[in-house]
Coordinates of C-alpha atoms in Angstrom, one line a residue:
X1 CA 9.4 -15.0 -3.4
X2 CA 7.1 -13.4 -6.1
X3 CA 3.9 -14.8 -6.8
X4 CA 4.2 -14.2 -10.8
X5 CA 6.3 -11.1 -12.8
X6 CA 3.4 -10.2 -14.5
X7 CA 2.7 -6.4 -13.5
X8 CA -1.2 -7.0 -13.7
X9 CA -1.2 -9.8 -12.2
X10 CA 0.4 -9.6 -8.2
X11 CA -0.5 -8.0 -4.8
X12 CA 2.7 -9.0 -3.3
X13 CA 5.3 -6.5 -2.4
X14 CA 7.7 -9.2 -3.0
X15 CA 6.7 -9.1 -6.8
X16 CA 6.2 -5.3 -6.9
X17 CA 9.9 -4.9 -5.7
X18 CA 11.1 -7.0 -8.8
X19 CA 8.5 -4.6 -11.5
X20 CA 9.8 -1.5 -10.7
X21 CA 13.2 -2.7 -12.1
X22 CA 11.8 -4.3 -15.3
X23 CA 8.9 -2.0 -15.7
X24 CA 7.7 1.7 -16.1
X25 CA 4.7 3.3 -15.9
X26 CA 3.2 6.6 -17.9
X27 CA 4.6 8.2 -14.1
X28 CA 6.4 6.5 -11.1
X29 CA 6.9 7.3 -7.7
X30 CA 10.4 7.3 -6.6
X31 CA 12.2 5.5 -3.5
X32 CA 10.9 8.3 -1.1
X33 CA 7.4 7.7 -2.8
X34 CA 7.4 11.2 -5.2
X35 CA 5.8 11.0 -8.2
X36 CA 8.3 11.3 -11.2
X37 CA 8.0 11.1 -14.7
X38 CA 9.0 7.9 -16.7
X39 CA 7.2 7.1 -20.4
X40 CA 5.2 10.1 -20.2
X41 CA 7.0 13.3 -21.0
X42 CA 4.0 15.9 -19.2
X43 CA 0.2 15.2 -18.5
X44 CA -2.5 17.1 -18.9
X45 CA -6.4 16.9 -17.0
X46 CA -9.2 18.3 -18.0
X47 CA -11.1 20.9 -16.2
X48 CA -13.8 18.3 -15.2
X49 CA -11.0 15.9 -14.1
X50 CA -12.4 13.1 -16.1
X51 CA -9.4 13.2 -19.0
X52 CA -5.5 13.1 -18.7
X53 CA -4.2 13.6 -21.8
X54 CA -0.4 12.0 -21.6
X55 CA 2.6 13.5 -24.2
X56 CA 4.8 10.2 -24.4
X57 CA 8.8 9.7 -24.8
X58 CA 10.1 9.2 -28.3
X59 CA 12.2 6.6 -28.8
X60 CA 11.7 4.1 -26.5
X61 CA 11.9 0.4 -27.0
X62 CA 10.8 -2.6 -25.4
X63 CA 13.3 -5.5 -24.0
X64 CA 12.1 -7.4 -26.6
X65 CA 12.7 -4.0 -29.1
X66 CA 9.6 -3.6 -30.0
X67 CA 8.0 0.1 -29.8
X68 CA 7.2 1.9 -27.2
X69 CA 4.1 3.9 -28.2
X70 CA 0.3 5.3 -27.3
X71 CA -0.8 2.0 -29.0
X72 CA 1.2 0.3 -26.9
X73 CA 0.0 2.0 -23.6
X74 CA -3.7 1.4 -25.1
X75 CA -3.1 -2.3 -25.6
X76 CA -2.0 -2.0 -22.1
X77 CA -5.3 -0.4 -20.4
X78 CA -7.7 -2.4 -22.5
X79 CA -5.7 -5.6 -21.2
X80 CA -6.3 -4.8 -17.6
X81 CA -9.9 -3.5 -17.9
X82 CA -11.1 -6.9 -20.4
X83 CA -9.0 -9.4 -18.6
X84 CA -11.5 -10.2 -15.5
X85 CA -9.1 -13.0 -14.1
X86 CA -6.1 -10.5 -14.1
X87 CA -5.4 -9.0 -9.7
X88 CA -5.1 -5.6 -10.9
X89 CA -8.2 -6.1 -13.1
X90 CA -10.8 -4.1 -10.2
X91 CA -7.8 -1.6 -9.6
X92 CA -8.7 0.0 -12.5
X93 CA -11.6 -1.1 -13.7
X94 CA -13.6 0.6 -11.1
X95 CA -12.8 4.5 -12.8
X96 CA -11.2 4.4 -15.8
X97 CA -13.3 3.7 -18.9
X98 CA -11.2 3.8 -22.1
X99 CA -7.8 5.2 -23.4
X100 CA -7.4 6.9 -26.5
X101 CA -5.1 7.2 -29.1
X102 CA -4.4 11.1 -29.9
X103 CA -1.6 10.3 -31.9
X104 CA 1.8 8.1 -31.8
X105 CA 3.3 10.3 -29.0
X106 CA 0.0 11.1 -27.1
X107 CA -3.1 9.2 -25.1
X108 CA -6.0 10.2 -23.1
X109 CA -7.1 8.3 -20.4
X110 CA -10.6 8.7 -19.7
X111 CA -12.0 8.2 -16.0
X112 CA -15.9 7.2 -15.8
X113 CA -16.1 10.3 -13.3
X114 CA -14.1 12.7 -12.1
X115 CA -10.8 11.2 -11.1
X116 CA -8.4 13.7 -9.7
X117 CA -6.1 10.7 -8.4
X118 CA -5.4 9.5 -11.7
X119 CA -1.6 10.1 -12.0
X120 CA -0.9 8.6 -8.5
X121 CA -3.3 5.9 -9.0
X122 CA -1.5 5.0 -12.2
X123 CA 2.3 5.7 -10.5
X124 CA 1.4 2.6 -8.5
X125 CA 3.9 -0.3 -9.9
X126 CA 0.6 -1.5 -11.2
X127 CA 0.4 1.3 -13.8
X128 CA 3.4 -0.7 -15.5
X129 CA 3.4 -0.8 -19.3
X130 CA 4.6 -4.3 -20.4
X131 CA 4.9 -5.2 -24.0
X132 CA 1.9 -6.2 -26.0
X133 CA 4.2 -8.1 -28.2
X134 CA 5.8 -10.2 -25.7
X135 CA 2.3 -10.7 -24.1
X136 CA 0.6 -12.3 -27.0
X137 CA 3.9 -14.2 -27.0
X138 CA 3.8 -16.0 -24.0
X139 CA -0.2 -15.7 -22.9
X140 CA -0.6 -16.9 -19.4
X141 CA 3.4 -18.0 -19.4
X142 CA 3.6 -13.7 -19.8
X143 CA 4.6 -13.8 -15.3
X144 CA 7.4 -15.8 -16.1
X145 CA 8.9 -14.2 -19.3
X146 CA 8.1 -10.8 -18.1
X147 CA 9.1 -7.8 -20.9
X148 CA 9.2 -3.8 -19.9
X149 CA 11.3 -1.1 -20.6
X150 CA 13.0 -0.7 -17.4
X151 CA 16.5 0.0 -16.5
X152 CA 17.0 -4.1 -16.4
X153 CA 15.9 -6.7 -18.3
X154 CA 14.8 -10.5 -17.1
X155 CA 17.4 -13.5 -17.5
X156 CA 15.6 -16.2 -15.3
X157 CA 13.5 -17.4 -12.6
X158 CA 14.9 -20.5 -10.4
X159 CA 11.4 -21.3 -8.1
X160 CA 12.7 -21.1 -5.1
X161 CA 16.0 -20.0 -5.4
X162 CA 16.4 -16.9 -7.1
X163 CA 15.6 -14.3 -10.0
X164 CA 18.4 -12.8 -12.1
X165 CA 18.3 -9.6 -14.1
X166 CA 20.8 -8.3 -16.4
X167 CA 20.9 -4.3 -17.1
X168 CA 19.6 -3.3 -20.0
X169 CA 21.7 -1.9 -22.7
X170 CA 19.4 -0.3 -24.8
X171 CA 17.7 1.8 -21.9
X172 CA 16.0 5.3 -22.6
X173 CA 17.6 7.4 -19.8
X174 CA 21.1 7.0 -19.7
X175 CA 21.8 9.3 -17.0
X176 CA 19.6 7.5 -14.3
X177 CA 20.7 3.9 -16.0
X178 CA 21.6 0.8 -14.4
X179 CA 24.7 1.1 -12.4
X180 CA 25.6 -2.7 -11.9
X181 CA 25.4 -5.2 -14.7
X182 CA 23.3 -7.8 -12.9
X183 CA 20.7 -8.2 -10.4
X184 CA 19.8 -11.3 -8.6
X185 CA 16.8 -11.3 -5.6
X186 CA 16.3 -14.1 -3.6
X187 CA 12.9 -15.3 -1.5
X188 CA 14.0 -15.9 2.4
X189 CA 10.9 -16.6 4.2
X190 CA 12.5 -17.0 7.7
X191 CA 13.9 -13.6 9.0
X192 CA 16.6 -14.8 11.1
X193 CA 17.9 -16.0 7.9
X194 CA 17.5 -12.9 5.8
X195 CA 19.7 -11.3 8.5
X196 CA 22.5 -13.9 8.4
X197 CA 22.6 -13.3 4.6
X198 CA 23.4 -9.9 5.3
X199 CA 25.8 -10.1 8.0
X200 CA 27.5 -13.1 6.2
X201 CA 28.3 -11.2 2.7
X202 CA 26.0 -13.7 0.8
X203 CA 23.8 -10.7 0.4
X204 CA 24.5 -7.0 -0.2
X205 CA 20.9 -6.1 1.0
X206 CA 18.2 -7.7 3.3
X207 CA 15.0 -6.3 4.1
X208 CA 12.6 -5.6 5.2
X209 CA 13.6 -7.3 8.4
X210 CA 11.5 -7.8 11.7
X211 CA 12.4 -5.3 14.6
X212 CA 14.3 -7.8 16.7
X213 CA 16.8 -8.8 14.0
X214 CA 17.1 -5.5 13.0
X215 CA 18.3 -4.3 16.6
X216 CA 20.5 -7.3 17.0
X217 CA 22.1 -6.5 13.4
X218 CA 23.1 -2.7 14.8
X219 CA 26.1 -4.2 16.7
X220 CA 27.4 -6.2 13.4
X221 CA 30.5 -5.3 11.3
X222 CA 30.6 -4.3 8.1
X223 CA 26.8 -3.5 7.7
X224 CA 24.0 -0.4 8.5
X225 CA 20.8 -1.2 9.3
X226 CA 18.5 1.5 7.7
X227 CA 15.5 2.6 9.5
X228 CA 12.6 4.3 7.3
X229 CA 9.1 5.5 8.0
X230 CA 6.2 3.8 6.7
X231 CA 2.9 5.0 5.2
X232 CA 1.9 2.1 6.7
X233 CA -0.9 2.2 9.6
X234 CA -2.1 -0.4 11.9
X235 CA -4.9 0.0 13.8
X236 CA -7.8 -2.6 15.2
X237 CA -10.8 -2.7 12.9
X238 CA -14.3 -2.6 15.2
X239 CA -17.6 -4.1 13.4
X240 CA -19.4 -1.2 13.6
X241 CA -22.7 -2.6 12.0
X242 CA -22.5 -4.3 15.2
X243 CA -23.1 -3.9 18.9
X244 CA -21.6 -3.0 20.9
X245 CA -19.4 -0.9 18.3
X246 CA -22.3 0.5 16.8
X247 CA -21.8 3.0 19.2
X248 CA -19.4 6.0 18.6
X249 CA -19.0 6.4 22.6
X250 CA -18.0 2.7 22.9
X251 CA -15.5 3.5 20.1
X252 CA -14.1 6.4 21.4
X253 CA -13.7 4.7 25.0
X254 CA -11.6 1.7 23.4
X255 CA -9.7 4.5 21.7
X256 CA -9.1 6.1 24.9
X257 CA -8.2 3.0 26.7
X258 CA -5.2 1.5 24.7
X259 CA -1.9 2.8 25.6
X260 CA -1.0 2.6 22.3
X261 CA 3.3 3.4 23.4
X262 CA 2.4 0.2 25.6
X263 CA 1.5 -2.0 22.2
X264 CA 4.3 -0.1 20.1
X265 CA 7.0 -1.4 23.0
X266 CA 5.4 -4.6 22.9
X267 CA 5.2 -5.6 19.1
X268 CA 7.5 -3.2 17.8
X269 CA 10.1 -2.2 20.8
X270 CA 8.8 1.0 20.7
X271 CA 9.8 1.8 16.8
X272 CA 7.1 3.6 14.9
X273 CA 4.9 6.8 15.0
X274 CA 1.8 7.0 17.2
X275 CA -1.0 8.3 14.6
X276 CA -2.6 11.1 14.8
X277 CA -4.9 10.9 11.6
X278 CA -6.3 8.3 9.9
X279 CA -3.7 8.3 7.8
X280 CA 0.1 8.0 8.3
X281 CA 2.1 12.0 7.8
X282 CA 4.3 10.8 4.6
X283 CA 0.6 10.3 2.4
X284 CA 0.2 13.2 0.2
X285 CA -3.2 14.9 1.6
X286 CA -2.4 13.7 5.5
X287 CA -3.9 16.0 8.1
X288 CA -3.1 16.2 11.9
X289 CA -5.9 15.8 13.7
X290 CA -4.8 15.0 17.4
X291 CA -4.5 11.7 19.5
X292 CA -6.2 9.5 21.7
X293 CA -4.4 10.1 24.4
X294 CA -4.2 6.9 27.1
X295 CA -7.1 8.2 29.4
X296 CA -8.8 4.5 31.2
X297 CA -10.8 6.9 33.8
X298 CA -12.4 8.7 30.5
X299 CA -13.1 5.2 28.9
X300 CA -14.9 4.0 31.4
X301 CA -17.0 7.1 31.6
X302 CA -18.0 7.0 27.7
X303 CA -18.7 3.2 28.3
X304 CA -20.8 3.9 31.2
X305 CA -22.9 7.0 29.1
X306 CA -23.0 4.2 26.3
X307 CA -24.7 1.6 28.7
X308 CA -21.9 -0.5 29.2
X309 CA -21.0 0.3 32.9
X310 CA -19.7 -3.3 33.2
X311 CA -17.9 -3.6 30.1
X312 CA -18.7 -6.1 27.7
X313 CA -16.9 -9.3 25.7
X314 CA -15.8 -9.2 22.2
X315 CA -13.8 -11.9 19.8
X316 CA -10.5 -10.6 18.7
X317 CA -9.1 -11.8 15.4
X318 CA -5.5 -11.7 14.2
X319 CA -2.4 -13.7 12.5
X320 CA 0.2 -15.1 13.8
X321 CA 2.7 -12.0 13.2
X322 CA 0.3 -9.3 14.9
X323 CA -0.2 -12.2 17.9
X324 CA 1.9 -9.5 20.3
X325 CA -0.7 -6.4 18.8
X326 CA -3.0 -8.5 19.9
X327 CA -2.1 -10.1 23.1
X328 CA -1.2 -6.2 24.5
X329 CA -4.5 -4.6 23.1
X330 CA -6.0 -7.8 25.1
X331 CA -4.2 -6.7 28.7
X332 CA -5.6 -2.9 28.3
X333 CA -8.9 -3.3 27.8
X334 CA -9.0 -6.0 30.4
X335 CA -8.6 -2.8 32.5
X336 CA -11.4 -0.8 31.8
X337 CA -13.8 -4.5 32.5
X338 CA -13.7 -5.1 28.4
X339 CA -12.9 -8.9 28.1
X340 CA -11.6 -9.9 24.5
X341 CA -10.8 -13.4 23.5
X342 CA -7.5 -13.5 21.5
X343 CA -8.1 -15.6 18.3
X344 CA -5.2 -16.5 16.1
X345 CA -6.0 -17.5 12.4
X346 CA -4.7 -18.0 9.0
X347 CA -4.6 -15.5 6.7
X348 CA -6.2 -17.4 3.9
X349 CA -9.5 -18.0 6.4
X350 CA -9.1 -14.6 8.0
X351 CA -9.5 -12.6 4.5
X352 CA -12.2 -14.9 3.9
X353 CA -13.9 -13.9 6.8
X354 CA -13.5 -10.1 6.0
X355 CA -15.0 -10.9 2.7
X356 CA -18.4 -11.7 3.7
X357 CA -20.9 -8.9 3.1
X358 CA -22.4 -7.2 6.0
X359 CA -25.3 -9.3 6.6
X360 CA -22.9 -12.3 6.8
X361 CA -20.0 -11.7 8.6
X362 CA -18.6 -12.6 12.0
X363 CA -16.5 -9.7 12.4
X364 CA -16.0 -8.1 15.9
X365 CA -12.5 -6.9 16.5
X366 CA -9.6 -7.7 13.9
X367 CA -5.8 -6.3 14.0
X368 CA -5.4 -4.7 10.8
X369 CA -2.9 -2.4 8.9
X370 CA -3.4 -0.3 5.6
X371 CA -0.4 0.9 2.9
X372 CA -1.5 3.4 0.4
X373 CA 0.7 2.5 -2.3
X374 CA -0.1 5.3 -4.1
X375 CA 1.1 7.6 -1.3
X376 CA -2.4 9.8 -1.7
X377 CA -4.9 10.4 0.6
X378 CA -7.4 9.1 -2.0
X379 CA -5.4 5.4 -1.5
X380 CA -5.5 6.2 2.3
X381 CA -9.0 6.8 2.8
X382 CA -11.7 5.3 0.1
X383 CA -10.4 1.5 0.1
X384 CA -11.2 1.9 4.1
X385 CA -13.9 4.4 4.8
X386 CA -16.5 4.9 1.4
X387 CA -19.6 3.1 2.0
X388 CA -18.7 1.7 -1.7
X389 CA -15.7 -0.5 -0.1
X390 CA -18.1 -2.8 2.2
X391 CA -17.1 -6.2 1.7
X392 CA -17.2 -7.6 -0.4
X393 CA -16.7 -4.8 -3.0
X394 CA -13.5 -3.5 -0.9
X395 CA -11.3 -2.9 2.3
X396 CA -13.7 -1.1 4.7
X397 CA -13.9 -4.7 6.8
X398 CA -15.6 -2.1 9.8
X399 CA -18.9 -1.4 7.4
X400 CA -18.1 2.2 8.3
X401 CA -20.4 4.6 6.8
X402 CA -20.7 8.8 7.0
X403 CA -22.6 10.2 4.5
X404 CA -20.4 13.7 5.0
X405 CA -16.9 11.5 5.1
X406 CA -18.2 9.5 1.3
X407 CA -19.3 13.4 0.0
X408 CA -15.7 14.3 1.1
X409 CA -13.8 11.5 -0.4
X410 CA -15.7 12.7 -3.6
X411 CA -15.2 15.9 -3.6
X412 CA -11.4 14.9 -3.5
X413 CA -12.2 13.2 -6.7
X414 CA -13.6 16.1 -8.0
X415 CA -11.5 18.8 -7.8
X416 CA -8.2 18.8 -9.7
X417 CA -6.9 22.5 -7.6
X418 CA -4.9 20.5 -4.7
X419 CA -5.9 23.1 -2.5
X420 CA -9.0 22.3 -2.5
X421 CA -8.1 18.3 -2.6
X422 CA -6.4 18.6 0.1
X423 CA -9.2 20.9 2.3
X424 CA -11.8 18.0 1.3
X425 CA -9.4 15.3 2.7
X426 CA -8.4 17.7 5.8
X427 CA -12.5 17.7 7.0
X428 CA -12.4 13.7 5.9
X429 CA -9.6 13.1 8.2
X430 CA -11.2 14.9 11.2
X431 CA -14.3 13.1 10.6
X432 CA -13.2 10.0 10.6
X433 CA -11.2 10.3 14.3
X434 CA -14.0 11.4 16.1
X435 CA -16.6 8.3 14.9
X436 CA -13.7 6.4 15.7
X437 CA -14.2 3.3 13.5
X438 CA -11.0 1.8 14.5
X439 CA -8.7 1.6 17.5
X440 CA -6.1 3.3 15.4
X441 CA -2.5 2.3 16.8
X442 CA 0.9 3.4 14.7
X443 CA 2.7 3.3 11.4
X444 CA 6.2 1.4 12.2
X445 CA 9.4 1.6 11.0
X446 CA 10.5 -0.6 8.4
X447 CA 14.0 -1.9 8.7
X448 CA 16.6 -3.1 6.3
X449 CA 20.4 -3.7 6.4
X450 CA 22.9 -3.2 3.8
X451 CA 26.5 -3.9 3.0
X452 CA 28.9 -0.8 3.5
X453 CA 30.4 -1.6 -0.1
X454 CA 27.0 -1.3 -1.7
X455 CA 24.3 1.6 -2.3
X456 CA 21.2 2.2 -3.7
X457 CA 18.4 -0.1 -2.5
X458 CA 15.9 1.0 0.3
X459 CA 12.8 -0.1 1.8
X460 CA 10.3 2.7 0.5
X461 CA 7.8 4.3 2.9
X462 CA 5.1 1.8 1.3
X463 CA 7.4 -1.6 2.1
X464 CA 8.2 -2.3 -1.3
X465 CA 12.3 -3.2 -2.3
X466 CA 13.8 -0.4 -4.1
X467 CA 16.4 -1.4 -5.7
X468 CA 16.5 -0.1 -9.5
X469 CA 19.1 2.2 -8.3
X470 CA 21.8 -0.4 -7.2
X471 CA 25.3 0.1 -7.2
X472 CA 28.9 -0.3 -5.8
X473 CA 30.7 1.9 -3.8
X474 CA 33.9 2.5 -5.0

């Protein structure tokens, strides 16, 4: 179930799912993760890449039928970058300085340096604009009485039951327009139930669903279980402010020593994509770099050069639904004399582990996975490698740091030519695999099921419900 319908104010996919029905952003990305265009007509960045002037649509109204406008997407900025206690508040407050009003029909959004992510940055559901009106309405009640302009339009919220949405008669686009009159999403934390809603009829779509209910909903009636790629990675972070991952050689040997087909089989039943760059191939800006191919002779040899002819012990962390990661990454590296203690945690004292700063934290081994919800390599790559993003400031729980890798990642802020974006991210990429902060493992395949009478709603690459597009087959 969501955690609030307040745009600005949620992490959870479950929530996110919900926005992109009720809300729109300046641009969107679509269900195969494409940026489109939604309240903003064109966009245009400066040569410097520090301003995006936006042309808006005329015409547009609120839910609540109040105007859509560039004071409106103003209102909307200054909300998120003055409201400290607001999730998304950090998203953007850490580049964009100020929007401007040009006119009615036209902002500029100003980036505190050059920001050449801007427009996928804000295509995240994140970028939403909600109504100032309704906002100043409702105050903190705003995640339960959420207004947008999207396609549909909220009716109610039943805490753990369900969330009903009407479509929205007044909407802007009627081309692309809601195809079914009403929406309702329901919370179903236990997946063997989320599948029986399916195959039952109570539900016309179910997902994302775990790998084993998935394979055992193939054989069903009446259903078809989708299978999508993900942008998703997971790989195994290693602490490498810490010995013995302080050293690249030990890294690369742990790299070379996981089979990672073996852990695929094992968590996933060998669904998914093996990486080949830090980042998975449907990111705008992903570069093939190679593999580490399963090599335990050439492990051993790189741990022996490092001084760790005997192999060593390490702690590693994880949660209860990446215990089989775990448990298999475990059983190789017991084979090249690397002895790792499996500890299971929750996730609420495991993120607050990650969150200590450098000098603080714990941190040896910890099974982790990344989604650039953006779908760019700039989403893929600074959260997780820029020095900037040590704990507690952001995601880059291994305290990696290369100087040329943060000049890269800058560079790809820089420049607003994709060619030479995407040449800065390439080098980043390559980089990145041969200091070998992580173990890197796979992106899997996300998995949901859907009546055969109904159409329209996927899992997108990023594992967020898209279902604005809903409808019945005839």
């Amino acid at each position: 179930e969501p955690d609030s319908l307040d745009v600005h104010d949620s992490f959870f996919n479950a929530s996110l799912g919900v926005d992109k029905c009720i809300y729109e952003g300046l641009v969107g990305l679509d269900d195969k993760m494409r940026i489109v265009n939604q309240l903003a007509e064109s966009w245009e960045p400066s040569a410097d890449g520090k301003e995006f002037t936006f042309r808006l649509r005329k015409g547009v109204t609120f839910h609540d039928g109040t105007p859509f406008n560039a004071q409106a997407v103003k209102a909307n900025f200054d909300r998120v970058l003055n409201e400290t206690g607001l999730k998304r508040h950090q998203y953007f407050a850490a580049w964009l300085d100020h929007v401007e009003v040009i006119d009615d029909g036209t902002v500029k959004l100003v980036a505190k340096s050059p920001f050449a992510a801007m427009v996928a940055t804000i295509a995240h559901p994140a970028g939403g604009i909600v109504s100032p009106a309704a906002v100043q309405k409702y105050g903190k009640d705003f995640g339960i009485h959420p207004v947008g302009t999207g396609p549909f339009r909220f009716v109610e919220w039943v805490r753990g039951d369900h969330i009903t949405l009407e479509a929205n008669p007044n909407y802007w686009n009627k081309p692309t327009g809601p195809s079914v009159p009403k929406l309702t999403i329901k919370g179903i934390s236990e997946p063997s139930s989320l599948g029986i809603a399916a195959q039952s009829g109570e539900a016309q779509f179910a997902g994302p669903l775990n790998v084993p209910q998935a394979v055992q909903l193939q054989k069903a009636q009446g259903i078809t279980v989708q299978q999508n790629p993900s942008i998703s990675v997971y790989w195994v972070t290693l602490n490498n402010a810490r010995k013995p991952f302080d050293d690249k050689r030990v890294r690369q040997a742990l790299n070379y020593a996981v089979n990672k087909e073996e852990v695929l089989k094992a968590a996933d039943l060998g669904y998914g994509r093996i990486m080949d760059s830090p980042i998975g191939d449907l990111v705008y800006g992903y570069h093939k770099v190679g593999m580490y191919e399963y090599n335990p002779e050439k492990a051993k040899q790189l741990l022996a050069e490092a001084g760790y002819a005997n192999g060593f012990s390490a702690t590693l962390w994880c949660t209860a639904p990446n215990k089989d990661r775990a448990v298999a990454i475990q059983g190789q590296l017991a084979k090249i004399g690397v002895t790792v203690e499996v500890v299971q945690m929750e996730s609420a004292a495991l993120n607050a582990e990650l969150a200590k700063p450098v000098d603080q934290s714990k941190t040896q081994m910890v099974i982790s996975n990344w989604s650039p919800s953006t779908g760019d390599a700039d989403w893929g790559l600074r959260p997780i490698y820029a020095k900037a993003s040590w704990p507690p400031a952001g995601a880059n729980y291994a305290f990696y740091f290369n100087q040329q890798v943060d000049d890269l990642i800058q560079e790809g802020l820089r420049d607003v030519d994709p060619d030479q974006r995407l040449a800065a991210y390439a080098k980043a990429q390559e980089l990145i695999w041969d200091d070998a902060p992580h173990i890197f493992l796979y992106a899997p395949t996300y998995f949901a099921a859907i009546n055969n009478n109904a159409g329209g709603v996927v899992v997108q690459p990023d594992g967020i419900v898209f279902m604005r597009t809903a409808f019945w087959k005839s």
